[in-house]
Every structure is written in structure tokens, then in C-alpha cells.
C-alpha positions as YAML, in Angstrom:
chain: A
units: angstrom
residues:
- id: 1
  name: MET
  ca: [44.38, -5.32, -0.33]
- id: 2
  name: THR
  ca: [44.07, -3.90, 3.16]
- id: 3
  name: ARG
  ca: [40.75, -2.69, 4.54]
- id: 4
  name: PHE
  ca: [42.15, 0.88, 4.57]
- id: 5
  name: TRP
  ca: [42.90, 0.89, 0.85]
- id: 6
  name: ARG
  ca: [39.60, -0.79, -0.01]
- id: 7
  name: ILE
  ca: [37.71, 1.98, 1.80]
- id: 8
  name: ALA
  ca: [39.90, 4.66, 0.20]
- id: 9
  name: ILE
  ca: [39.19, 3.32, -3.28]
- id: 10
  name: ILE
  ca: [35.45, 3.17, -2.63]
- id: 11
  name: ILE
  ca: [35.43, 6.80, -1.39]
- id: 12
  name: ALA
  ca: [37.41, 7.90, -4.44]
- id: 13
  name: MET
  ca: [34.93, 6.19, -6.76]
- id: 14
  name: VAL
  ca: [32.01, 7.88, -5.03]
- id: 15
  name: VAL
  ca: [33.68, 11.30, -5.24]
- id: 16
  name: CYS
  ca: [34.26, 10.83, -8.97]
- id: 17
  name: ARG
  ca: [30.66, 9.89, -9.51]
- id: 18
  name: TYR
  ca: [29.40, 12.91, -7.57]
- id: 19
  name: ALA
  ca: [31.59, 15.03, -9.82]
- id: 20
  name: GLY
  ca: [29.93, 13.44, -12.86]
- id: 21
  name: VAL
  ca: [33.07, 11.61, -14.04]
- id: 22
  name: GLY
  ca: [31.92, 8.79, -16.32]
- id: 23
  name: ALA
  ca: [28.44, 8.88, -14.86]
- id: 24
  name: GLU
  ca: [25.68, 7.73, -17.17]
- id: 25
  name: SER
  ca: [22.26, 9.28, -16.55]
- id: 26
  name: LEU
  ca: [19.37, 7.19, -15.25]
- id: 27
  name: LYS
  ca: [17.46, 7.87, -18.46]
- id: 28
  name: GLU
  ca: [20.37, 6.63, -20.57]
- id: 29
  name: GLN
  ca: [20.75, 3.52, -18.43]
- id: 30
  name: ASN
  ca: [17.05, 2.74, -18.69]
- id: 31
  name: GLU
  ca: [16.95, 3.24, -22.46]
- id: 32
  name: ALA
  ca: [19.79, 0.74, -22.85]
- id: 33
  name: LEU
  ca: [18.09, -1.67, -20.47]
- id: 34
  name: LEU
  ca: [14.71, -1.44, -22.21]
- id: 35
  name: SER
  ca: [16.34, -2.08, -25.58]
- id: 36
  name: LYS
  ca: [18.06, -5.15, -24.17]
- id: 37
  name: LEU
  ca: [14.81, -6.35, -22.60]
- id: 38
  name: GLN
  ca: [13.05, -6.20, -25.96]
- id: 39
  name: HIS
  ca: [15.86, -8.04, -27.72]
- id: 40
  name: ILE
  ca: [16.41, -10.81, -25.13]
- id: 41
  name: HIS
  ca: [12.79, -11.44, -24.20]
- id: 42
  name: GLY
  ca: [11.24, -10.84, -27.63]
- id: 43
  name: LEU
  ca: [8.81, -8.18, -26.47]
- id: 44
  name: SER
  ca: [6.25, -6.58, -28.78]
- id: 45
  name: GLU
  ca: [5.90, -2.84, -29.34]
- id: 46
  name: PRO
  ca: [2.71, -2.67, -27.21]
- id: 47
  name: GLN
  ca: [4.58, -4.42, -24.38]
- id: 48
  name: MET
  ca: [7.47, -1.99, -24.74]
- id: 49
  name: ALA
  ca: [5.10, 0.98, -24.70]
- id: 50
  name: THR
  ca: [3.68, -0.19, -21.37]
- id: 51
  name: LEU
  ca: [7.14, -0.78, -19.91]
- id: 52
  name: ARG
  ca: [8.36, 2.62, -21.04]
- id: 53
  name: ALA
  ca: [5.32, 4.26, -19.46]
- id: 54
  name: VAL
  ca: [6.00, 2.57, -16.10]
- id: 55
  name: PHE
  ca: [9.67, 3.54, -16.16]
- id: 56
  name: ALA
  ca: [8.89, 7.09, -17.28]
- id: 57
  name: GLY
  ca: [6.36, 7.48, -14.46]
- id: 58
  name: SER
  ca: [9.08, 7.20, -11.82]
- id: 59
  name: PRO
  ca: [12.19, 9.34, -11.29]
- id: 60
  name: TYR
  ca: [13.83, 6.43, -9.48]
- id: 61
  name: ILE
  ca: [13.23, 3.06, -11.20]
- id: 62
  name: GLY
  ca: [16.40, 1.63, -12.66]
- id: 63
  name: GLN
  ca: [19.58, -0.14, -11.66]
- id: 64
  name: GLY
  ca: [20.45, 2.37, -8.96]
- id: 65
  name: ASN
  ca: [21.28, 6.07, -8.81]
- id: 66
  name: PRO
  ca: [24.17, 6.39, -11.30]
- id: 67
  name: ALA
  ca: [25.71, 9.21, -9.26]
- id: 68
  name: VAL
  ca: [26.42, 7.02, -6.24]
- id: 69
  name: THR
  ca: [26.05, 3.37, -7.29]
- id: 70
  name: GLN
  ca: [29.27, 1.38, -7.50]
- id: 71
  name: HIS
  ca: [28.78, -2.20, -8.66]
- id: 72
  name: PRO
  ca: [31.48, -4.59, -7.38]
- id: 73
  name: ALA
  ca: [31.64, -6.38, -10.76]
- id: 74
  name: THR
  ca: [30.99, -5.25, -14.32]
- id: 75
  name: ARG
  ca: [28.83, -6.90, -16.94]
- id: 76
  name: ARG
  ca: [31.98, -7.72, -18.89]
- id: 77
  name: GLU
  ca: [33.55, -9.38, -15.84]
- id: 78
  name: CYS
  ca: [30.39, -11.41, -15.38]
- id: 79
  name: ASP
  ca: [30.42, -12.57, -19.01]
- id: 80
  name: ALA
  ca: [34.11, -13.50, -18.74]
- id: 81
  name: LYS
  ca: [33.60, -15.42, -15.49]
- id: 82
  name: LEU
  ca: [30.72, -17.46, -16.89]
- id: 83
  name: LYS
  ca: [32.66, -18.16, -20.07]
- id: 84
  name: GLN
  ca: [35.69, -19.33, -18.07]
- id: 85
  name: LEU
  ca: [33.43, -21.66, -16.06]
- id: 86
  name: SER
  ca: [31.67, -22.88, -19.24]
- id: 87
  name: ILE
  ca: [28.31, -21.79, -17.82]
- id: 88
  name: ASP
  ca: [25.42, -21.03, -20.15]
- id: 89
  name: TYR
  ca: [22.15, -20.23, -18.40]
- id: 90
  name: GLU
  ca: [20.00, -20.90, -21.46]
- id: 91
  name: ASN
  ca: [17.86, -24.00, -20.92]
- id: 92
  name: GLN
  ca: [15.83, -25.27, -23.85]
- id: 93
  name: LYS
  ca: [13.83, -27.66, -21.68]
- id: 94
  name: TYR
  ca: [12.72, -24.91, -19.33]
- id: 95
  name: GLU
  ca: [12.04, -22.55, -22.22]
- id: 96
  name: ARG
  ca: [9.80, -25.18, -23.81]
- id: 97
  name: ILE
  ca: [7.89, -25.72, -20.55]
- id: 98
  name: CYS
  ca: [7.61, -22.06, -19.55]
- id: 99
  name: GLY
  ca: [7.29, -20.50, -23.00]
- id: 100
  name: ALA
  ca: [9.84, -17.83, -22.07]
- id: 101
  name: LYS
  ca: [13.57, -17.43, -21.61]
- id: 102
  name: TYR
  ca: [15.22, -17.66, -18.23]
- id: 103
  name: MET
  ca: [12.26, -19.04, -16.32]
- id: 104
  name: ALA
  ca: [12.21, -22.18, -14.17]
- id: 105
  name: PRO
  ca: [9.28, -24.53, -13.60]
- id: 106
  name: LEU
  ca: [7.82, -24.54, -10.08]
- id: 107
  name: TYR
  ca: [6.78, -27.96, -8.81]
- id: 108
  name: ASP
  ca: [7.19, -30.52, -6.03]
- id: 109
  name: PRO
  ca: [9.97, -32.96, -7.06]
- id: 110
  name: THR
  ca: [8.76, -35.52, -4.50]
- id: 111
  name: ARG
  ca: [5.63, -36.15, -6.56]
- id: 112
  name: GLU
  ca: [5.95, -34.27, -9.84]
- id: 113
  name: ALA
  ca: [8.23, -33.70, -12.81]
- id: 114
  name: ALA
  ca: [9.15, -30.33, -14.26]
- id: 115
  name: GLU
  ca: [6.74, -30.99, -17.12]
- id: 116
  name: ASP
  ca: [3.86, -31.15, -14.61]
- id: 117
  name: SER
  ca: [4.39, -27.54, -13.54]
- id: 118
  name: LYS
  ca: [1.49, -25.12, -13.66]
- id: 119
  name: THR
  ca: [3.68, -22.12, -12.81]
- id: 120
  name: CYS
  ca: [7.13, -20.81, -13.70]
- id: 121
  name: ILE
  ca: [9.29, -18.19, -12.01]
- id: 122
  name: ASP
  ca: [12.04, -15.94, -13.32]
- id: 123
  name: GLN
  ca: [15.42, -17.55, -12.76]
- id: 124
  name: PHE
  ca: [16.98, -14.15, -12.06]
- id: 125
  name: GLU
  ca: [15.86, -10.89, -10.51]
- id: 126
  name: PHE
  ca: [14.23, -8.57, -13.03]
- id: 127
  name: PRO
  ca: [15.26, -7.83, -15.79]
- id: 128
  name: ASP
  ca: [15.83, -11.60, -15.70]
- id: 129
  name: ILE
  ca: [18.89, -11.36, -17.94]
- id: 130
  name: PRO
  ca: [22.21, -12.98, -16.94]
- id: 131
  name: CYS
  ca: [24.96, -10.42, -16.27]
- id: 132
  name: GLU
  ca: [22.51, -7.48, -16.05]
- id: 133
  name: TYR
  ca: [22.01, -5.62, -12.79]
- id: 134
  name: PRO
  ca: [18.73, -5.97, -10.88]
- id: 135
  name: VAL
  ca: [16.15, -3.21, -11.24]
- id: 136
  name: VAL
  ca: [15.61, -1.49, -7.89]
- id: 137
  name: TRP
  ca: [13.85, 1.60, -6.54]
- id: 138
  name: VAL
  ca: [10.65, 0.00, -7.84]
- id: 139
  name: ARG
  ca: [7.36, 0.13, -5.94]
- id: 140
  name: ALA
  ca: [5.31, -3.05, -5.51]
- id: 141
  name: ARG
  ca: [2.60, -1.63, -7.77]
- id: 142
  name: GLU
  ca: [5.17, -0.86, -10.47]
- id: 143
  name: ALA
  ca: [6.63, -4.36, -10.11]
- id: 144
  name: ALA
  ca: [3.16, -5.87, -10.64]
- id: 145
  name: GLU
  ca: [2.59, -3.63, -13.68]
- id: 146
  name: ILE
  ca: [5.95, -4.55, -15.18]
- id: 147
  name: CYS
  ca: [5.31, -8.27, -14.69]
- id: 148
  name: THR
  ca: [1.93, -7.90, -16.43]
- id: 149
  name: ALA
  ca: [3.56, -6.07, -19.33]
- id: 150
  name: MET
  ca: [6.02, -8.96, -19.63]
- id: 151
  name: GLY
  ca: [3.13, -11.40, -20.03]
- id: 152
  name: LYS
  ca: [3.68, -12.62, -16.47]
- id: 153
  name: ARG
  ca: [2.47, -11.61, -13.00]
- id: 154
  name: ILE
  ca: [3.82, -10.84, -9.57]
- id: 155
  name: CYS
  ca: [4.46, -13.96, -7.47]
- id: 156
  name: ASP
  ca: [2.58, -14.97, -4.35]
- id: 157
  name: ALA
  ca: [4.74, -15.40, -1.24]
- id: 158
  name: HIS
  ca: [4.40, -19.19, -1.17]
- id: 159
  name: GLU
  ca: [5.64, -19.46, -4.77]
- id: 160
  name: TRP
  ca: [8.83, -17.53, -4.00]
- id: 161
  name: GLU
  ca: [9.33, -19.69, -0.91]
- id: 162
  name: GLY
  ca: [8.90, -22.88, -2.92]
- id: 163
  name: ALA
  ca: [11.33, -21.64, -5.56]
- id: 164
  name: CYS
  ca: [13.90, -20.98, -2.82]
- id: 165
  name: ALA
  ca: [13.38, -24.22, -0.89]
- id: 166
  name: GLY
  ca: [13.28, -26.36, -4.03]
- id: 167
  name: ARG
  ca: [9.77, -27.64, -3.49]
- id: 168
  name: LEU
  ca: [6.50, -25.89, -4.29]
- id: 169
  name: THR
  ca: [3.95, -26.94, -1.69]
- id: 170
  name: LEU
  ca: [0.26, -26.16, -1.47]
- id: 171
  name: PRO
  ca: [-0.59, -22.64, -0.25]
- id: 172
  name: ASP
  ca: [-0.68, -22.53, 3.55]
- id: 173
  name: TYR
  ca: [-2.09, -19.06, 4.16]
- id: 174
  name: ARG
  ca: [-4.05, -18.89, 7.42]
- id: 175
  name: PHE
  ca: [-6.84, -16.73, 6.05]
- id: 176
  name: ASP
  ca: [-8.92, -17.58, 9.11]
- id: 177
  name: LEU
  ca: [-6.54, -15.49, 11.22]
- id: 178
  name: ALA
  ca: [-7.13, -12.42, 9.03]
- id: 179
  name: ARG
  ca: [-10.89, -12.23, 9.41]
- id: 180
  name: GLY
  ca: [-12.34, -9.31, 11.34]
- id: 181
  name: VAL
  ca: [-9.03, -7.58, 12.14]
- id: 182
  name: SER
  ca: [-6.99, -4.73, 10.67]
- id: 183
  name: THR
  ca: [-4.60, -5.31, 7.79]
- id: 184
  name: ASP
  ca: [-1.58, -4.86, 10.06]
- id: 185
  name: GLU
  ca: [-2.92, -7.34, 12.59]
- id: 186
  name: ALA
  ca: [-3.90, -9.84, 9.89]
- id: 187
  name: ALA
  ca: [-0.40, -9.78, 8.39]
- id: 188
  name: ARG
  ca: [1.14, -10.13, 11.86]
- id: 189
  name: ARG
  ca: [-1.01, -13.10, 12.87]
- id: 190
  name: MET
  ca: [-0.50, -14.92, 9.58]
- id: 191
  name: ARG
  ca: [3.26, -14.31, 9.65]
- id: 192
  name: ILE
  ca: [3.67, -15.66, 13.18]
- id: 193
  name: ALA
  ca: [1.62, -18.78, 12.43]
- id: 194
  name: HIS
  ca: [3.53, -19.45, 9.22]
- id: 195
  name: ASN
  ca: [6.99, -18.92, 10.72]
- id: 196
  name: ASN
  ca: [6.16, -21.11, 13.70]
- id: 197
  name: ALA
  ca: [4.99, -23.86, 11.38]
- id: 198
  name: HIS
  ca: [8.26, -23.79, 9.44]
- id: 199
  name: SER
  ca: [10.74, -23.07, 12.23]
- id: 200
  name: GLY
  ca: [11.97, -26.67, 12.09]
- id: 201
  name: ASP
  ca: [12.70, -26.78, 8.35]
- id: 202
  name: LYS
  ca: [14.94, -23.77, 7.78]
- id: 203
  name: THR
  ca: [16.89, -23.86, 4.54]
- id: 204
  name: TRP
  ca: [18.56, -21.43, 2.18]
- id: 205
  name: SER
  ca: [18.47, -21.72, -1.59]
- id: 206
  name: TYR
  ca: [21.90, -23.38, -1.62]
- id: 207
  name: GLY
  ca: [21.61, -25.62, 1.46]
- id: 208
  name: PRO
  ca: [20.62, -26.15, 5.10]
- id: 209
  name: GLU
  ca: [22.92, -23.50, 6.64]
- id: 210
  name: TYR
  ca: [23.75, -19.87, 5.89]
- id: 211
  name: ARG
  ca: [27.05, -19.69, 4.01]
- id: 212
  name: LYS
  ca: [29.15, -16.65, 3.19]
- id: 213
  name: ARG
  ca: [30.62, -15.90, -0.25]
- id: 214
  name: VAL
  ca: [28.12, -18.15, -2.02]
- id: 215
  name: CYS
  ca: [25.69, -15.43, -3.08]
- id: 216
  name: ALA
  ca: [25.88, -11.74, -3.98]
- id: 217
  name: ALA
  ca: [26.07, -10.66, -0.34]
- id: 218
  name: ASP
  ca: [29.65, -9.42, 0.14]
- id: 219
  name: SER
  ca: [29.25, -5.96, -1.41]
- id: 220
  name: PHE
  ca: [29.27, -2.72, 0.57]
- id: 221
  name: LYS
  ca: [27.15, 0.25, 1.55]
- id: 222
  name: THR
  ca: [28.03, 3.59, 0.06]
- id: 223
  name: PRO
  ca: [29.97, 5.64, 2.64]
- id: 224
  name: GLY
  ca: [27.50, 7.98, 4.32]
- id: 225
  name: CYS
  ca: [24.45, 5.81, 3.59]
- id: 226
  name: THR
  ca: [22.67, 5.62, 6.92]
- id: 227
  name: GLY
  ca: [19.09, 5.28, 5.70]
- id: 228
  name: GLY
  ca: [17.47, 4.87, 2.34]
- id: 229
  name: SER
  ca: [18.42, 8.11, 0.64]
- id: 230
  name: TRP
  ca: [18.40, 8.29, -3.17]
- id: 231
  name: THR
  ca: [21.36, 10.69, -3.12]
- id: 232
  name: GLN
  ca: [23.43, 8.84, -0.52]
- id: 233
  name: CYS
  ca: [22.75, 5.13, -1.03]
- id: 234
  name: GLY
  ca: [24.13, 3.34, -4.05]
- id: 235
  name: SER
  ca: [22.54, 0.13, -5.29]
- id: 236
  name: ASN
  ca: [25.85, -1.72, -5.15]
- id: 237
  name: THR
  ca: [24.57, -4.98, -6.59]
- id: 238
  name: TYR
  ca: [26.31, -7.65, -8.62]
- id: 239
  name: PRO
  ca: [25.18, -8.68, -12.11]
- id: 240
  name: ASP
  ca: [22.45, -11.34, -12.12]
- id: 241
  name: GLY
  ca: [23.97, -14.81, -12.17]
- id: 242
  name: PHE
  ca: [27.48, -13.69, -11.16]
- id: 243
  name: PHE
  ca: [27.49, -16.38, -8.45]
- id: 244
  name: PRO
  ca: [26.55, -19.66, -10.21]
- id: 245
  name: GLU
  ca: [26.46, -21.63, -6.95]
- id: 246
  name: CYS
  ca: [23.78, -19.31, -5.56]
- id: 247
  name: HIS
  ca: [20.79, -21.25, -6.80]
- id: 248
  name: SER
  ca: [18.00, -23.41, -5.47]
- id: 249
  name: PRO
  ca: [17.32, -27.05, -6.37]
- id: 250
  name: LEU
  ca: [14.79, -25.69, -8.89]
- id: 251
  name: ASP
  ca: [17.51, -23.61, -10.61]
- id: 252
  name: VAL
  ca: [16.38, -20.22, -9.36]
- id: 253
  name: TYR
  ca: [19.32, -17.85, -8.87]
- id: 254
  name: ASP
  ca: [20.15, -14.93, -6.56]
- id: 255
  name: ILE
  ca: [17.11, -15.60, -4.43]
- id: 256
  name: ASN
  ca: [19.40, -14.97, -1.46]
- id: 257
  name: GLY
  ca: [21.50, -11.81, -1.63]
- id: 258
  name: ASN
  ca: [21.82, -9.06, -4.24]
- id: 259
  name: ALA
  ca: [18.39, -7.40, -3.93]
- id: 260
  name: ALA
  ca: [15.44, -8.13, -1.68]
- id: 261
  name: GLU
  ca: [12.25, -8.79, -3.65]
- id: 262
  name: HIS
  ca: [8.64, -7.63, -3.69]
- id: 263
  name: MET
  ca: [6.03, -10.39, -3.50]
- id: 264
  name: ASN
  ca: [2.27, -10.54, -2.98]
- id: 265
  name: LEU
  ca: [0.92, -11.68, 0.40]
- id: 266
  name: PRO
  ca: [-2.79, -12.45, 0.05]
- id: 267
  name: LEU
  ca: [-5.02, -11.97, 3.10]
- id: 268
  name: ASN
  ca: [-7.85, -13.92, 1.52]
- id: 269
  name: GLU
  ca: [-8.25, -16.29, -1.41]
- id: 270
  name: ASP
  ca: [-9.52, -13.55, -3.72]
- id: 271
  name: GLN
  ca: [-6.14, -11.78, -3.43]
- id: 272
  name: MET
  ca: [-4.01, -14.68, -4.69]
- id: 273
  name: ALA
  ca: [-2.11, -13.78, -7.87]
- id: 274
  name: SER
  ca: [-1.63, -17.49, -8.51]
- id: 275
  name: ARG
  ca: [-5.42, -17.81, -8.83]
- id: 276
  name: GLY
  ca: [-5.84, -14.89, -11.17]
- id: 277
  name: SER
  ca: [-6.34, -11.98, -8.77]
- id: 278
  name: THR
  ca: [-5.50, -8.53, -10.05]
- id: 279
  name: GLN
  ca: [-6.59, -6.70, -6.90]
- id: 280
  name: LEU
  ca: [-3.82, -8.53, -4.99]
- id: 281
  name: GLY
  ca: [-3.04, -8.44, -1.28]
- id: 282
  name: VAL
  ca: [-0.36, -6.69, 0.74]
- id: 283
  name: THR
  ca: [3.36, -6.28, 0.29]
- id: 284
  name: GLU
  ca: [5.81, -8.96, 1.38]
- id: 285
  name: MET
  ca: [9.56, -8.39, 1.10]
- id: 286
  name: LYS
  ca: [11.48, -11.60, 0.49]
- id: 287
  name: GLY
  ca: [15.11, -12.62, 0.60]
- id: 288
  name: SER
  ca: [18.14, -10.55, 1.51]
- id: 289
  name: TRP
  ca: [20.48, -8.07, -0.13]
- id: 290
  name: PHE
  ca: [24.00, -7.25, -1.09]
- id: 291
  name: ILE
  ca: [25.67, -6.68, 2.33]
- id: 292
  name: PHE
  ca: [24.30, -9.68, 4.21]
- id: 293
  name: ASP
  ca: [27.63, -11.44, 4.58]
- id: 294
  name: THR
  ca: [28.76, -8.60, 6.86]
- id: 295
  name: TYR
  ca: [25.44, -7.33, 8.20]
- id: 296
  name: ARG
  ca: [22.54, -9.75, 8.54]
- id: 297
  name: ALA
  ca: [19.75, -7.29, 9.16]
- id: 298
  name: HIS
  ca: [17.08, -9.96, 9.53]
- id: 299
  name: GLU
  ca: [16.31, -13.63, 8.88]
- id: 300
  name: ASP
  ca: [16.39, -14.75, 5.26]
- id: 301
  name: TRP
  ca: [15.73, -18.49, 5.20]
- id: 302
  name: CYS
  ca: [13.50, -19.68, 2.40]
- id: 303
  name: ARG
  ca: [10.08, -19.94, 4.02]
- id: 304
  name: TRP
  ca: [10.56, -17.05, 6.48]
- id: 305
  name: ARG
  ca: [7.98, -14.27, 6.23]
- id: 306
  name: ALA
  ca: [9.07, -10.80, 7.22]
- id: 307
  name: PRO
  ca: [7.30, -8.32, 9.49]
- id: 308
  name: PHE
  ca: [4.96, -5.92, 7.70]
- id: 309
  name: TRP
  ca: [7.79, -3.42, 7.12]
- id: 310
  name: HIS
  ca: [6.69, -0.32, 5.18]
- id: 311
  name: GLY
  ca: [3.52, -2.33, 4.55]
- id: 312
  name: SER
  ca: [0.73, -1.39, 2.16]
- id: 313
  name: ARG
  ca: [-1.50, -2.92, -0.44]
- id: 314
  name: VAL
  ca: [0.57, -4.14, -3.38]
- id: 315
  name: MET
  ca: [-1.39, -1.91, -5.75]
- id: 316
  name: SER
  ca: [-1.06, 1.20, -3.60]
- id: 317
  name: PRO
  ca: [0.58, 4.02, -5.62]
- id: 318
  name: ASP
  ca: [2.69, 4.77, -2.54]
- id: 319
  name: SER
  ca: [3.94, 1.23, -1.89]
- id: 320
  name: HIS
  ca: [7.51, 1.07, -0.63]
- id: 321
  name: HIS
  ca: [10.68, 1.32, -2.71]
- id: 322
  name: ASN
  ca: [14.37, 1.59, -1.86]
- id: 323
  name: TYR
  ca: [17.90, 1.10, -3.12]
- id: 324
  name: HIS
  ca: [18.16, -2.63, -2.40]
- id: 325
  name: LEU
  ca: [14.63, -3.77, -3.24]
- id: 326
  name: GLY
  ca: [13.74, -5.36, -6.57]
- id: 327
  name: PHE
  ca: [11.48, -8.18, -7.76]
- id: 328
  name: ARG
  ca: [11.06, -11.14, -10.07]
- id: 329
  name: CYS
  ca: [7.95, -12.38, -11.88]
- id: 330
  name: CYS
  ca: [5.93, -15.58, -12.07]
- id: 331
  name: LYS
  ca: [3.87, -16.97, -14.93]
- id: 332
  name: THR
  ca: [0.77, -19.15, -14.81]
- id: 333
  name: LEU
  ca: [0.98, -21.78, -17.52]
- id: 334
  name: LYS
  ca: [-2.05, -22.37, -19.71]
- id: 335
  name: GLY
  ca: [-3.56, -25.85, -19.62]
- id: 336
  name: ASP
  ca: [-3.57, -28.20, -22.55]
...
């Protein structure tokens, strides 16, 4: 198919959706998603009540604005592809360790086994269900609240980085650089120190070099999307797990591409989610999103920390959200 015809088809699809042809409402999409969440993850009615309240509190949370979103692959196509490849993402070993479906143990394989893990992370972007689309247009606060409702928590930045790189290392936050300065300056100083420390060990979830067509990064922007508009920018993501090769050595998928992800960046030890904090730190956006094969807007190697874009406290009611920003959750495992 020529580039001309590809663009023409995309424009036609968008026009049809603006006209309401076959468009499902956001409320209908979310009701179907919440029902699937309860069934797949075995959620209780109190958990569902909390989730419904978070979703109902936002006019945006979901899998993209149905009027303009055009996913490059359907759920059915995802199921068929995985079936053809004989891929089943269910893992009884991980489920036994993590006490939940579709989570992967976080550990350091150079000195530990999976069974030694004290933390697990979602294998897929929320809703953490293979062949479902990522939830986007979610604020960091809402992401943290959803993770809590799931019996999990938002991840700290170093946990996401370890999941991507295939090795969870000890936290390396330079809290000393954050003392006595503004939040913006603290985040800037800590980011620079961290990135300098890891500039020699750049990796992506799938290997040591950036590779195209490995992850969900060859989608497209909606024609006319020049910023982050709800009405103009479709969340043109792939289903979770559509690219089986896009995984880290710890079996965490779609950590590059598809949707960028909210994480917690603590500015002091009392803000570390991994140590039980509920006040949390500031926002950190990790990973990359669905057009990166054609437009690499920024770095996205595993241990890279981004500038304090649209920065706020994680629990701020006005924390950032947009059409290509989602999240995944972590879970602290209880000791014996």
C-alpha cells in the first residue's frame, strides 16, 4: 500500500468516527473494560466500587477518545496472532510468586532467583490484560488510586528501570542533591546525576540498541493532532502484548512503545512507594509511545530519567494527563 492510500484510509476512518459511525461511547467502553477487569483479575465488589469511582470522576480516563482513536490492530487480530504463534502469557510460576495474574517478579538475576523477589510489576500496561488497549488520559494521582484499588501500588522510578533493563538494582536516588532547593531544581539535579551515572550502560527492554518494528511504535498520529487535544488526538495504541518480542529479560512487555507511563520519583526516602509511602514524590514519565519508530521525541533507554515535563506531585489533583500516557502497577510482596 502506498503512503498516499494509507493516509487517505486514515483520514476516511477519522471522518467516519467524527460522524459517529460505529463509534462506541467512552462510558460504554469503560463499562466493558471494568467488567473484564473484574473477571480477569478476580476483583471484589469493594475494589470495583473504588475503580468505578475513579473512572467516573474523570471525563477522559479510558482507552482513548472513541471519536478520534483508530487502533492499528483489533483485539481479535491480537488474539489470532498470539494463537498462531502459540503464545500464552499466563505463567503459573509468576502467579504463584506474585499472587496475581500477569505480574512479573522484580529481582537481580546476577545474585537472586525469581523466588527471592520482594516486588512484582505488571507485565503489561494497565489494564494488564493481554490484547486489551492501554488506559490513557489518566492523571498520576488517578493511576496511584487505581493501583491501590487493585491491591497494588504505583511503581518507583528505579523499579520501572530495573524491569526494563532486566535487573533490579538498589535505589540510587541522590536525595542529598534535593535538600534545600525547589522541587523543580531537585528533580533537575537528581535527573542529571542519575543519567550521567548510567550513560555508559544504555539498553532497551529488548537489547543494547534501539530497533524499529520490535515494539508498538509504528502507529500514527491522528491527522490534525498538533498538541494534546482530546478532540483532535487519538490514542492510536496497539493491544497489550501484540508484539511478543517487545519484552525485557524479566518478561515485562510493552515497556518501550505503545504508551508512556506514570511513575513515582521520590525526592526523599519518605516518598518512596517501595517503602510504603502514600504521600509519594513527584511525577516521572517513563518509556516511549506509539509513533517512536518515525518520531523519536526524546530518549527512551531503560534507566533514562526524563526532564520534569508537566511536573507536579504525584498526588496533585491536577497532575498531567494526555492521549499517549498510561501506567502500570507494582506490588510489594508480604514476607513469610
